[in-house]
């Protein structure tokens, strides 16, 4: 109970100053500002002054070549070397544009944005977790003693994913795909958890960004279709169906569409669930700001309810973080296993 009261006190201490003087809340800017990407990383607002981490902007102009500068130069409507952020009524709203005689142009942009930095942080955490876990095995004989502490937790997670997901779904050749599937699981799980953390370097909406989930789904798509067996492609282009169905290639068309809809479902499922969870938590906490001008009693009572419900939603999102990593890894394993299935195994399954 003491720990819960301390957490509650910290949350109120952080949120209460933000509500003071808040006349009106722009919900669209509030929600999209938190779940969207940005060129800087806003940490907090102290006495009306924004505390942010200014990230490097790296762009290539078709007119003047490469430019590297701090995102602090373009925040709050600023401009630097002809570059600025497009406003809401302009094309490419929220993105970096270059002012030229021909109008506003989008430069080639490889800037380190908030999601990119979050991606680097999460990837580094996954690497450190695996390396620290492997460090125990370099110093001990795993055949004589079992790992404890952090190494034991890592082994438990790896064993659970491999024995309960990868091995049953992929089949006999599971060891070839275990490195990718384990990496995907830990990366998604850590990214989901870091997205819930409300302070730097957490809070980046990495797995709630469709570009990230697209890349993850693309890796599964390549693993399925590059290493697929001949039987897998035979089922797609020459399935075991009656001759009249082969004359009209309805089944190959359906199977070909399925090749692309499977990774598409992976992409959308992970993106939509994580984004929806973030939006729900932000929507609950927005009650604090919306009721800031409705009186101390109403604002205070609803603040308590919003904070308690927000803590409950955060705990629920911890479960969702694990479930989404589990589901993505399981479905990827199933798709890979189906692409490696041989005719003999199909007949054996039918006998069973």
Short mmCIF file of C-alpha atoms in Angstrom, two decimals:
data_model
loop_
_atom_site.label_atom_id
_atom_site.label_comp_id
_atom_site.label_asym_id
_atom_site.label_seq_id
_atom_site.Cartn_x
_atom_site.Cartn_y
_atom_site.Cartn_z
CA UNK A 1 0.00 0.00 0.00
CA UNK A 2 2.84 2.41 0.78
CA UNK A 3 4.32 1.77 -2.65
CA UNK A 4 0.97 2.40 -4.34
CA UNK A 5 0.53 5.67 -2.42
CA UNK A 6 4.00 6.80 -3.47
CA UNK A 7 3.29 6.03 -7.13
CA UNK A 8 -0.02 7.90 -6.87
CA UNK A 9 1.69 10.89 -5.27
CA UNK A 10 4.36 11.00 -7.99
CA UNK A 11 1.75 10.86 -10.79
CA UNK A 12 -0.34 13.62 -9.20
CA UNK A 13 2.77 15.74 -8.60
CA UNK A 14 3.68 15.46 -12.27
CA UNK A 15 0.21 16.00 -13.69
CA UNK A 16 -1.11 18.66 -11.33
CA UNK A 17 1.20 21.48 -12.49
CA UNK A 18 0.19 20.73 -16.07
CA UNK A 19 -3.47 21.35 -15.28
CA UNK A 20 -2.92 24.76 -13.71
CA UNK A 21 -3.72 27.46 -16.17
CA UNK A 22 -4.95 25.04 -18.83
CA UNK A 23 -7.83 26.95 -20.38
CA UNK A 24 -8.64 24.58 -23.21
CA UNK A 25 -7.27 21.28 -24.39
CA UNK A 26 -6.83 20.54 -28.07
CA UNK A 27 -7.55 16.80 -28.05
CA UNK A 28 -6.26 16.25 -31.58
CA UNK A 29 -2.91 17.86 -30.82
CA UNK A 30 -2.77 16.19 -27.41
CA UNK A 31 -3.36 12.66 -28.73
CA UNK A 32 -1.41 12.86 -31.98
CA UNK A 33 1.44 14.70 -30.28
CA UNK A 34 1.95 11.75 -27.94
CA UNK A 35 1.46 8.83 -30.33
CA UNK A 36 2.94 10.50 -33.43
CA UNK A 37 6.56 10.98 -34.37
CA UNK A 38 8.47 14.23 -33.90
CA UNK A 39 11.89 15.76 -34.56
CA UNK A 40 12.39 16.48 -30.85
CA UNK A 41 11.61 14.50 -27.70
CA UNK A 42 9.42 16.50 -25.34
CA UNK A 43 10.02 15.44 -21.73
CA UNK A 44 8.04 17.88 -19.58
CA UNK A 45 6.86 21.46 -19.22
CA UNK A 46 8.24 23.31 -16.21
CA UNK A 47 6.72 26.74 -15.44
CA UNK A 48 5.59 27.15 -19.01
CA UNK A 49 8.99 26.21 -20.47
CA UNK A 50 9.30 23.02 -22.52
CA UNK A 51 12.07 20.65 -21.51
CA UNK A 52 13.02 18.64 -24.61
CA UNK A 53 15.81 16.56 -26.06
CA UNK A 54 16.85 18.16 -29.34
CA UNK A 55 17.56 15.46 -31.91
CA UNK A 56 19.73 15.79 -35.04
CA UNK A 57 17.95 16.72 -38.26
CA UNK A 58 19.68 15.20 -41.31
CA UNK A 59 18.25 16.20 -44.69
CA UNK A 60 19.40 16.49 -48.26
CA UNK A 61 18.08 19.38 -50.30
CA UNK A 62 17.80 19.05 -54.07
CA UNK A 63 19.07 22.66 -54.24
CA UNK A 64 21.76 23.04 -51.57
CA UNK A 65 22.81 19.49 -50.68
CA UNK A 66 23.15 18.00 -47.21
CA UNK A 67 22.23 19.83 -43.99
CA UNK A 68 22.69 18.69 -40.40
CA UNK A 69 21.33 20.79 -37.52
CA UNK A 70 19.53 20.51 -34.21
CA UNK A 71 15.75 20.14 -34.09
CA UNK A 72 15.71 22.98 -31.55
CA UNK A 73 16.08 25.44 -34.45
CA UNK A 74 12.76 24.44 -36.02
CA UNK A 75 10.63 23.98 -32.90
CA UNK A 76 7.74 26.36 -32.18
CA UNK A 77 7.55 27.67 -35.73
CA UNK A 78 11.25 28.32 -36.15
CA UNK A 79 13.18 28.13 -39.42
CA UNK A 80 16.77 27.13 -40.14
CA UNK A 81 18.65 27.35 -43.45
CA UNK A 82 15.33 27.46 -45.30
CA UNK A 83 13.85 24.43 -43.52
CA UNK A 84 10.85 24.47 -41.24
CA UNK A 85 7.93 22.31 -40.11
CA UNK A 86 4.83 22.50 -42.31
CA UNK A 87 1.76 23.81 -40.52
CA UNK A 88 -1.66 22.19 -40.41
CA UNK A 89 -3.07 23.92 -43.51
CA UNK A 90 -0.02 23.15 -45.68
CA UNK A 91 0.98 20.00 -47.56
CA UNK A 92 3.09 17.52 -45.53
CA UNK A 93 1.71 18.86 -42.24
CA UNK A 94 4.08 18.24 -39.34
CA UNK A 95 6.94 17.20 -41.64
CA UNK A 96 10.09 19.08 -42.49
CA UNK A 97 9.80 21.12 -45.68
CA UNK A 98 12.15 23.42 -47.57
CA UNK A 99 11.09 26.87 -48.76
CA UNK A 100 12.15 27.30 -52.39
CA UNK A 101 11.11 29.67 -55.21
CA UNK A 102 9.03 26.79 -56.59
CA UNK A 103 7.20 26.44 -53.27
CA UNK A 104 7.45 24.03 -50.36
CA UNK A 105 9.40 20.86 -51.16
CA UNK A 106 10.03 17.74 -49.11
CA UNK A 107 13.78 17.06 -48.81
CA UNK A 108 15.32 13.62 -48.51
CA UNK A 109 14.96 13.12 -44.77
CA UNK A 110 16.96 10.64 -42.64
CA UNK A 111 16.66 12.54 -39.37
CA UNK A 112 16.94 10.88 -35.95
CA UNK A 113 13.34 11.38 -34.85
CA UNK A 114 11.78 10.33 -31.56
CA UNK A 115 10.67 6.94 -32.88
CA UNK A 116 14.07 6.34 -34.46
CA UNK A 117 15.81 7.09 -31.16
CA UNK A 118 13.27 4.90 -29.36
CA UNK A 119 14.03 2.14 -31.87
CA UNK A 120 17.75 2.48 -31.11
CA UNK A 121 17.16 2.43 -27.35
CA UNK A 122 14.88 -0.62 -27.50
CA UNK A 123 17.26 -2.50 -29.80
CA UNK A 124 20.14 -1.73 -27.44
CA UNK A 125 18.12 -3.02 -24.49
CA UNK A 126 17.37 -6.28 -26.32
CA UNK A 127 21.08 -6.65 -27.14
CA UNK A 128 22.10 -5.99 -23.52
CA UNK A 129 19.54 -8.45 -22.18
CA UNK A 130 20.80 -11.23 -24.44
CA UNK A 131 24.49 -10.45 -23.81
CA UNK A 132 24.07 -10.30 -20.03
CA UNK A 133 22.15 -13.56 -20.15
CA UNK A 134 24.84 -15.21 -22.30
CA UNK A 135 27.55 -13.93 -19.97
CA UNK A 136 26.52 -16.46 -17.30
CA UNK A 137 26.96 -19.38 -19.71
CA UNK A 138 30.51 -18.31 -20.56
CA UNK A 139 31.46 -18.49 -16.89
CA UNK A 140 29.50 -21.56 -15.77
CA UNK A 141 28.81 -25.10 -16.89
CA UNK A 142 25.10 -25.25 -17.68
CA UNK A 143 25.18 -29.07 -17.46
CA UNK A 144 26.15 -28.92 -13.77
CA UNK A 145 24.22 -25.92 -12.43
CA UNK A 146 21.14 -23.93 -13.35
CA UNK A 147 21.32 -20.18 -13.94
CA UNK A 148 19.91 -17.86 -11.31
CA UNK A 149 18.86 -14.26 -11.13
CA UNK A 150 18.77 -12.32 -14.38
CA UNK A 151 20.26 -15.16 -16.44
CA UNK A 152 17.59 -17.50 -15.10
CA UNK A 153 14.82 -15.12 -16.16
CA UNK A 154 16.27 -14.81 -19.67
CA UNK A 155 16.61 -18.60 -19.96
CA UNK A 156 13.02 -19.06 -18.78
CA UNK A 157 11.73 -16.63 -21.42
CA UNK A 158 13.85 -18.12 -24.21
CA UNK A 159 12.86 -21.67 -23.28
CA UNK A 160 9.18 -20.74 -23.07
CA UNK A 161 9.16 -19.10 -26.51
CA UNK A 162 11.17 -21.87 -28.17
CA UNK A 163 9.45 -24.87 -26.57
CA UNK A 164 5.87 -23.55 -26.52
CA UNK A 165 5.78 -21.51 -29.74
CA UNK A 166 8.62 -22.07 -32.20
CA UNK A 167 9.23 -25.82 -31.92
CA UNK A 168 5.56 -26.96 -32.18
CA UNK A 169 4.66 -24.48 -34.96
CA UNK A 170 7.75 -24.62 -37.19
CA UNK A 171 8.54 -28.30 -36.83
CA UNK A 172 11.80 -30.22 -37.16
CA UNK A 173 13.72 -27.31 -38.70
CA UNK A 174 12.86 -24.88 -35.92
CA UNK A 175 16.52 -24.20 -35.02
CA UNK A 176 17.04 -22.38 -38.34
CA UNK A 177 14.34 -19.85 -37.51
CA UNK A 178 14.73 -19.59 -33.73
CA UNK A 179 17.21 -16.66 -33.85
CA UNK A 180 14.85 -14.49 -35.90
CA UNK A 181 11.69 -15.46 -34.01
CA UNK A 182 13.30 -15.00 -30.58
CA UNK A 183 14.69 -11.62 -31.65
CA UNK A 184 11.26 -10.56 -32.90
CA UNK A 185 9.61 -11.64 -29.64
CA UNK A 186 12.06 -9.83 -27.36
CA UNK A 187 12.13 -6.70 -29.53
CA UNK A 188 8.33 -6.41 -29.64
CA UNK A 189 7.99 -7.19 -25.93
CA UNK A 190 10.63 -4.65 -24.85
CA UNK A 191 9.28 -2.00 -27.27
CA UNK A 192 5.73 -2.50 -25.96
CA UNK A 193 6.90 -2.15 -22.36
CA UNK A 194 9.04 0.91 -23.12
CA UNK A 195 6.05 2.55 -24.80
CA UNK A 196 4.17 2.42 -21.49
CA UNK A 197 6.99 4.05 -19.49
CA UNK A 198 5.92 7.71 -19.15
CA UNK A 199 9.40 9.26 -18.87
CA UNK A 200 12.53 9.48 -21.02
CA UNK A 201 13.81 7.25 -22.65
CA UNK A 202 10.42 5.52 -22.55
CA UNK A 203 7.18 6.68 -24.10
CA UNK A 204 8.14 6.39 -27.78
CA UNK A 205 5.35 4.80 -29.82
CA UNK A 206 7.63 2.34 -31.63
CA UNK A 207 5.38 -0.69 -32.15
CA UNK A 208 2.41 1.67 -32.52
CA UNK A 209 4.08 3.04 -35.66
CA UNK A 210 2.91 1.23 -38.77
CA UNK A 211 6.30 1.66 -40.48
CA UNK A 212 7.94 -0.45 -37.73
CA UNK A 213 5.28 -3.17 -37.82
CA UNK A 214 5.53 -3.16 -41.63
CA UNK A 215 9.25 -3.98 -41.39
CA UNK A 216 8.62 -6.75 -38.87
CA UNK A 217 5.89 -8.26 -41.05
CA UNK A 218 8.16 -7.94 -44.10
CA UNK A 219 10.85 -10.03 -42.38
CA UNK A 220 8.30 -12.78 -41.76
CA UNK A 221 7.10 -12.48 -45.37
CA UNK A 222 10.65 -12.96 -46.66
CA UNK A 223 11.34 -15.87 -44.30
CA UNK A 224 8.17 -17.62 -45.47
CA UNK A 225 8.52 -17.08 -49.20
CA UNK A 226 12.29 -17.29 -49.69
CA UNK A 227 12.72 -20.50 -47.71
CA UNK A 228 9.39 -22.07 -48.62
CA UNK A 229 9.48 -25.67 -49.87
CA UNK A 230 8.36 -26.86 -53.29
CA UNK A 231 5.27 -28.36 -51.72
CA UNK A 232 4.38 -24.90 -50.38
CA UNK A 233 4.49 -23.36 -53.86
CA UNK A 234 2.73 -26.37 -55.37
CA UNK A 235 -0.19 -25.79 -52.99
CA UNK A 236 -0.33 -22.18 -54.16
CA UNK A 237 -0.05 -22.55 -57.94
CA UNK A 238 -1.14 -26.17 -58.52
CA UNK A 239 -3.27 -27.26 -55.54
CA UNK A 240 -4.81 -30.71 -55.14
CA UNK A 241 -8.31 -29.79 -56.31
CA UNK A 242 -10.65 -31.20 -59.00
CA UNK A 243 -9.58 -30.64 -62.61
CA UNK A 244 -12.38 -28.20 -63.40
CA UNK A 245 -11.10 -25.93 -60.63
CA UNK A 246 -7.60 -26.09 -62.09
CA UNK A 247 -9.00 -25.04 -65.47
CA UNK A 248 -10.38 -21.92 -63.80
CA UNK A 249 -7.51 -20.80 -61.49
CA UNK A 250 -9.68 -19.63 -58.63
CA UNK A 251 -7.69 -21.40 -55.91
CA UNK A 252 -4.26 -20.11 -57.08
CA UNK A 253 -5.68 -16.58 -57.09
CA UNK A 254 -7.02 -17.00 -53.54
CA UNK A 255 -3.76 -18.57 -52.33
CA UNK A 256 -1.67 -15.84 -53.97
CA UNK A 257 -3.75 -13.16 -52.25
CA UNK A 258 -3.25 -15.06 -48.99
CA UNK A 259 0.51 -14.82 -49.39
CA UNK A 260 0.22 -11.05 -48.94
CA UNK A 261 -2.73 -10.87 -46.54
CA UNK A 262 -0.95 -12.97 -43.89
CA UNK A 263 1.92 -10.50 -43.29
CA UNK A 264 -0.57 -7.64 -43.72
CA UNK A 265 -2.60 -9.02 -40.82
CA UNK A 266 0.57 -9.26 -38.72
CA UNK A 267 1.36 -5.62 -39.45
CA UNK A 268 -2.11 -4.26 -38.72
CA UNK A 269 -2.78 -6.40 -35.62
CA UNK A 270 0.34 -5.28 -33.77
CA UNK A 271 0.05 -1.64 -34.90
CA UNK A 272 -3.66 -1.30 -34.09
CA UNK A 273 -3.54 -2.97 -30.67
CA UNK A 274 -0.57 -0.97 -29.38
CA UNK A 275 -1.84 2.32 -30.80
CA UNK A 276 -5.32 1.73 -29.36
CA UNK A 277 -3.85 1.01 -25.93
CA UNK A 278 -1.86 4.26 -25.94
CA UNK A 279 -4.88 6.24 -27.09
CA UNK A 280 -7.07 4.77 -24.34
CA UNK A 281 -4.57 5.67 -21.62
CA UNK A 282 -4.16 9.19 -23.01
CA UNK A 283 -7.94 9.56 -23.27
CA UNK A 284 -8.37 8.63 -19.62
CA UNK A 285 -5.67 11.04 -18.46
CA UNK A 286 -7.10 13.82 -20.64
CA UNK A 287 -9.98 14.04 -18.15
CA UNK A 288 -7.54 15.78 -15.79
CA UNK A 289 -6.88 18.56 -18.31
CA UNK A 290 -10.46 18.85 -19.58
CA UNK A 291 -11.85 19.40 -16.06
CA UNK A 292 -9.07 21.82 -15.00
CA UNK A 293 -11.37 24.84 -15.30
CA UNK A 294 -14.50 23.18 -13.83
CA UNK A 295 -13.74 23.81 -10.20
CA UNK A 296 -11.42 22.32 -7.61
CA UNK A 297 -13.86 19.68 -6.34
CA UNK A 298 -14.84 18.31 -9.75
CA UNK A 299 -11.31 18.45 -11.11
CA UNK A 300 -9.83 16.92 -7.95
CA UNK A 301 -12.29 14.03 -7.74
CA UNK A 302 -12.08 13.22 -11.45
CA UNK A 303 -8.29 13.49 -11.30
CA UNK A 304 -8.18 10.79 -8.62
CA UNK A 305 -10.47 8.55 -10.69
CA UNK A 306 -8.50 9.21 -13.89
CA UNK A 307 -5.15 8.47 -12.23
CA UNK A 308 -6.41 5.25 -10.63
CA UNK A 309 -7.99 4.11 -13.88
CA UNK A 310 -4.83 5.14 -15.74
CA UNK A 311 -2.70 2.98 -13.42
CA UNK A 312 -5.10 0.09 -14.03
CA UNK A 313 -4.82 0.62 -17.80
CA UNK A 314 -1.03 0.65 -17.54
CA UNK A 315 -1.07 -2.68 -15.71
CA UNK A 316 -3.42 -4.06 -18.35
CA UNK A 317 -1.09 -2.78 -21.09
CA UNK A 318 1.77 -4.76 -19.52
CA UNK A 319 -0.28 -7.90 -20.18
CA UNK A 320 -1.09 -6.69 -23.70
CA UNK A 321 2.62 -6.03 -24.31
CA UNK A 322 3.38 -9.69 -23.66
CA UNK A 323 0.34 -11.01 -25.52
CA UNK A 324 1.08 -9.03 -28.68
CA UNK A 325 4.70 -10.23 -28.74
CA UNK A 326 3.45 -13.79 -28.15
CA UNK A 327 0.80 -13.59 -30.90
CA UNK A 328 3.18 -12.07 -33.48
CA UNK A 329 5.81 -14.74 -32.80
CA UNK A 330 3.24 -17.55 -32.81
CA UNK A 331 1.64 -16.50 -36.12
CA UNK A 332 5.06 -15.98 -37.72
CA UNK A 333 6.04 -19.46 -36.57
CA UNK A 334 2.82 -20.93 -37.97
CA UNK A 335 3.32 -19.25 -41.36
CA UNK A 336 6.94 -20.43 -41.52
CA UNK A 337 5.95 -23.95 -40.46
CA UNK A 338 3.29 -24.14 -43.19
CA UNK A 339 5.83 -23.02 -45.80
CA UNK A 340 8.23 -25.82 -44.75
CA UNK A 341 5.65 -28.60 -44.61
CA UNK A 342 6.36 -31.61 -46.81
CA UNK A 343 3.81 -33.94 -48.46
CA UNK A 344 4.73 -36.82 -46.11
CA UNK A 345 3.90 -34.74 -43.04
CA UNK A 346 0.60 -33.72 -44.59
CA UNK A 347 -0.39 -37.35 -45.12
CA UNK A 348 0.69 -38.26 -41.59
CA UNK A 349 -1.48 -35.47 -40.19
CA UNK A 350 -4.45 -36.74 -42.20
CA UNK A 351 -3.98 -40.23 -40.75
CA UNK A 352 -4.04 -38.82 -37.26
#
